CSV table of C-alpha atoms in Angstrom, one decimal:
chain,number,residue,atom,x,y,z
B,23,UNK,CA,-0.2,-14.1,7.5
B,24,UNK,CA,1.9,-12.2,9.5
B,25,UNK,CA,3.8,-8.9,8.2
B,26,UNK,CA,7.0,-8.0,10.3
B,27,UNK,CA,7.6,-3.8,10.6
B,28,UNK,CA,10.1,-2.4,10.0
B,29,UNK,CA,12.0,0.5,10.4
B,30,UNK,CA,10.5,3.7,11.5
B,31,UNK,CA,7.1,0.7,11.4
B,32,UNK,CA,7.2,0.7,7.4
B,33,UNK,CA,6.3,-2.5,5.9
B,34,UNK,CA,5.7,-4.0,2.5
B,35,UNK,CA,2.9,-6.0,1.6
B,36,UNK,CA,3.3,-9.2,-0.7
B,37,UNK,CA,2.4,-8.8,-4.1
B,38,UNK,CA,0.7,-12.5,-4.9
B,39,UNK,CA,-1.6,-13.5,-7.3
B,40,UNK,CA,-4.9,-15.7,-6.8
B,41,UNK,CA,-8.1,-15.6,-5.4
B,42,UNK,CA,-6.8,-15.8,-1.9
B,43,UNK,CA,-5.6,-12.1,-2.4
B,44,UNK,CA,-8.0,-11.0,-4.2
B,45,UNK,CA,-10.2,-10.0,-1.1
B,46,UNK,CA,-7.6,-9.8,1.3
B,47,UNK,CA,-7.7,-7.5,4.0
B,48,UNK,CA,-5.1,-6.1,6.3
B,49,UNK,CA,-5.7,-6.0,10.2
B,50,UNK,CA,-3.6,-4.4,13.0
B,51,UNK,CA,-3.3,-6.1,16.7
B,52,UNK,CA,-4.1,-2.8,18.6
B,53,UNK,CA,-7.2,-1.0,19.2
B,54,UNK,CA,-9.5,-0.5,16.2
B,55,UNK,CA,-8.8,3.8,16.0
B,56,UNK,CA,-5.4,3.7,17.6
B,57,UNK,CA,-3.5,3.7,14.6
B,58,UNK,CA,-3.2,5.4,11.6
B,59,UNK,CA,-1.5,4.6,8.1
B,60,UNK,CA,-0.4,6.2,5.1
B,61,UNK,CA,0.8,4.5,1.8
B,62,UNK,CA,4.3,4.8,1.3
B,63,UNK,CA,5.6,4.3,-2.5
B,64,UNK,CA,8.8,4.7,-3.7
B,65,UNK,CA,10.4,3.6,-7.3
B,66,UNK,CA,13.5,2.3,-6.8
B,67,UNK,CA,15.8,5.3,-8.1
B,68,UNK,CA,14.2,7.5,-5.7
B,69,UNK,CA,15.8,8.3,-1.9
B,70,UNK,CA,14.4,10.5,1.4
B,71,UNK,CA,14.8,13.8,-0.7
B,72,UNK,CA,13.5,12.5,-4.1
B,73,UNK,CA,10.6,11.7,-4.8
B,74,UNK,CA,9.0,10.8,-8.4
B,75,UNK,CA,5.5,12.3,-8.9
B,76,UNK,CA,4.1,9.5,-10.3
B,77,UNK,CA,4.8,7.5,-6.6
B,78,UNK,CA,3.3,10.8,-4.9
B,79,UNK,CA,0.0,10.0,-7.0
B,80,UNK,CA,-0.1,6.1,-6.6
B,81,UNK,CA,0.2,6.8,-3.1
B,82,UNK,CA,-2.6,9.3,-2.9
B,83,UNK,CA,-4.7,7.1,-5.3
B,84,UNK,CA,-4.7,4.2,-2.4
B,85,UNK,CA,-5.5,6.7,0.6
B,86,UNK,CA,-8.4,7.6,-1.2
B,87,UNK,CA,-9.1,3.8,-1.9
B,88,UNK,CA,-9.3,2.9,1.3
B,89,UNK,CA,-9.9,5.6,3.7
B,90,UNK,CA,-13.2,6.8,1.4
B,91,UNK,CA,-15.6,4.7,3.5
B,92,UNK,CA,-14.4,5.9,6.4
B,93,UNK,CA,-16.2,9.4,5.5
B,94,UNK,CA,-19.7,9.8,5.8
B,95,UNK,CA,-21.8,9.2,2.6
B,96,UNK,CA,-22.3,13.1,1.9
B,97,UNK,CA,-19.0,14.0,2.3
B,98,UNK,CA,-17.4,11.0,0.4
B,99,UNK,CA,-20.1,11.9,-2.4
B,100,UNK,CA,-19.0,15.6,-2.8
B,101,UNK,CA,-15.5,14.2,-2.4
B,102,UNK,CA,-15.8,12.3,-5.6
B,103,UNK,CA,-18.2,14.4,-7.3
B,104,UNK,CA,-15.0,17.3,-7.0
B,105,UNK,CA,-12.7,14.2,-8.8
B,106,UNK,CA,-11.5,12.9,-5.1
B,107,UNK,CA,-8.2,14.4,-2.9
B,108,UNK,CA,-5.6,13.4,-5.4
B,109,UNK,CA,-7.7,15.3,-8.3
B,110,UNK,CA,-9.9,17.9,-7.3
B,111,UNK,CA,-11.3,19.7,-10.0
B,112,UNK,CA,-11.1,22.9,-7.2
B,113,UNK,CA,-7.8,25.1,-7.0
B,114,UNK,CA,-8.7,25.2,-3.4
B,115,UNK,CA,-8.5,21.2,-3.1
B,116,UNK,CA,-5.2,19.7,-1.8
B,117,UNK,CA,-3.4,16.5,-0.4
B,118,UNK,CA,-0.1,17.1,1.5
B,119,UNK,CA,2.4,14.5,2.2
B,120,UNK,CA,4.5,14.8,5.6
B,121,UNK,CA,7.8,14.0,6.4
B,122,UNK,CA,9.7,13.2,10.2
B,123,UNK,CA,11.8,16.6,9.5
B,124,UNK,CA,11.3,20.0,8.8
B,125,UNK,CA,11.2,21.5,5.1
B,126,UNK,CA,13.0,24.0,4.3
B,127,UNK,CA,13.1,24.0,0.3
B,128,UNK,CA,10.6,21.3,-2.6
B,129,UNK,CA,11.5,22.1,-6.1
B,130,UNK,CA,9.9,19.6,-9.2
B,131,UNK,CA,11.6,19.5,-12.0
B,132,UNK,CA,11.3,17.3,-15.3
B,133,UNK,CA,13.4,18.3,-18.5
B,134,UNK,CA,15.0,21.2,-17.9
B,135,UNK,CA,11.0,23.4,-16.1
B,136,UNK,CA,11.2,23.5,-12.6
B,137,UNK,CA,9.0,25.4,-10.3
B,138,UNK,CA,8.7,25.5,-6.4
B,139,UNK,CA,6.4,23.4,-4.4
B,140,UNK,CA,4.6,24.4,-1.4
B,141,UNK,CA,5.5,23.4,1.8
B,142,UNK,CA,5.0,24.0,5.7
B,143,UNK,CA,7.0,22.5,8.5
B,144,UNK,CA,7.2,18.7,7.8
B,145,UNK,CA,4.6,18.6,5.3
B,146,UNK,CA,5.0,19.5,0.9
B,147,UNK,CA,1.4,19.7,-1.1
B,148,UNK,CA,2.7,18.2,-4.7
B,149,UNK,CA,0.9,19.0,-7.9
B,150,UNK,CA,-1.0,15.7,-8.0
B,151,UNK,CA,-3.6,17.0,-10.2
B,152,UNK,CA,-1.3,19.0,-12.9
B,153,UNK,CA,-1.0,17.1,-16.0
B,154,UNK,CA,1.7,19.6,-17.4
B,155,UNK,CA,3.8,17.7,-15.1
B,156,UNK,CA,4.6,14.1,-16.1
B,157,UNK,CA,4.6,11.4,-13.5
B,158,UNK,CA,8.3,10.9,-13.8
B,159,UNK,CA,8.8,14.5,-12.3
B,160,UNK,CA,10.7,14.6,-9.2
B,161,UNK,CA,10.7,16.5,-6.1
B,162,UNK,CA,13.8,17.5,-4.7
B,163,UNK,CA,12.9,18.0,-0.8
B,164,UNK,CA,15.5,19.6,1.6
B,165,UNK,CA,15.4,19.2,5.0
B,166,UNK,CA,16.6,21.2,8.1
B,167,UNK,CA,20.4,20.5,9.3
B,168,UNK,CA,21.0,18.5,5.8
């Protein structure tokens, strides 16, 4: 089946039921390496400067999905062993989102805490793996020339 882009090449894939799907797999028409993906989830109340934490997570949980046996076996061992990108049980572990603009402020906030959120150039680094912060948490992202 055939799944159209669209803008800026974002598309949505059909959420079906049955054993067709079950072990479906998506293919590009271009050069196996040539492109690169990320998933891109967004509830429905969010916009290009919100963002709910719980979506952040999701979409983090599915990189890992699928890009994991794209690593070599020692590294996506150690990867998983540490909890994997979106929870590493390491301070020093991270996964950073990017954006088309440049950042110039992220904020999360959930009833009434709020606390900055890294960020550098085009991309923010979320606290995926801090449960003091519920996934209906939203980042506030501001962009240059907003």
């Amino acid at each position: 089946m055939a799944i159209p882009l669209g803008e800026g090449n974002i598309f949505t894939l059909p959420v079906e039921q049955g054993p067709l799907y079950e072990k479906a797999e998506l293919t590009v028409n271009r050069k196996a390496g040539s492109v690169r993906w990320i998933p891109y989830v967004r509830s429905a109340a969010t916009s290009d400067t919100l963002r709910r934490l719980g979506d952040l997570r999701l979409a983090c949980e599915v990189h890992w999905a699928i890009d994991k046996d794209t690593l070599p076996f020692a590294m996506r061992t150690a990867m998983g062993a540490l909890g994997g990108p979106c929870n590493f049980v390491s301070q020093k572990g991270t996964y950073s989102f990017s954006e088309a603009r440049r950042i110039t402020a992220a904020t999360i906030s959930f009833n009434g805490k709020s606390a900055p959120v890294p960020f550098n150039g085009a991309s923010f680094t979320p606290p995926l793996r801090e449960q003091d912060w519920s996934d209906d948490s939203v980042l506030e992202l501001t962009f240059d020339n907003d």
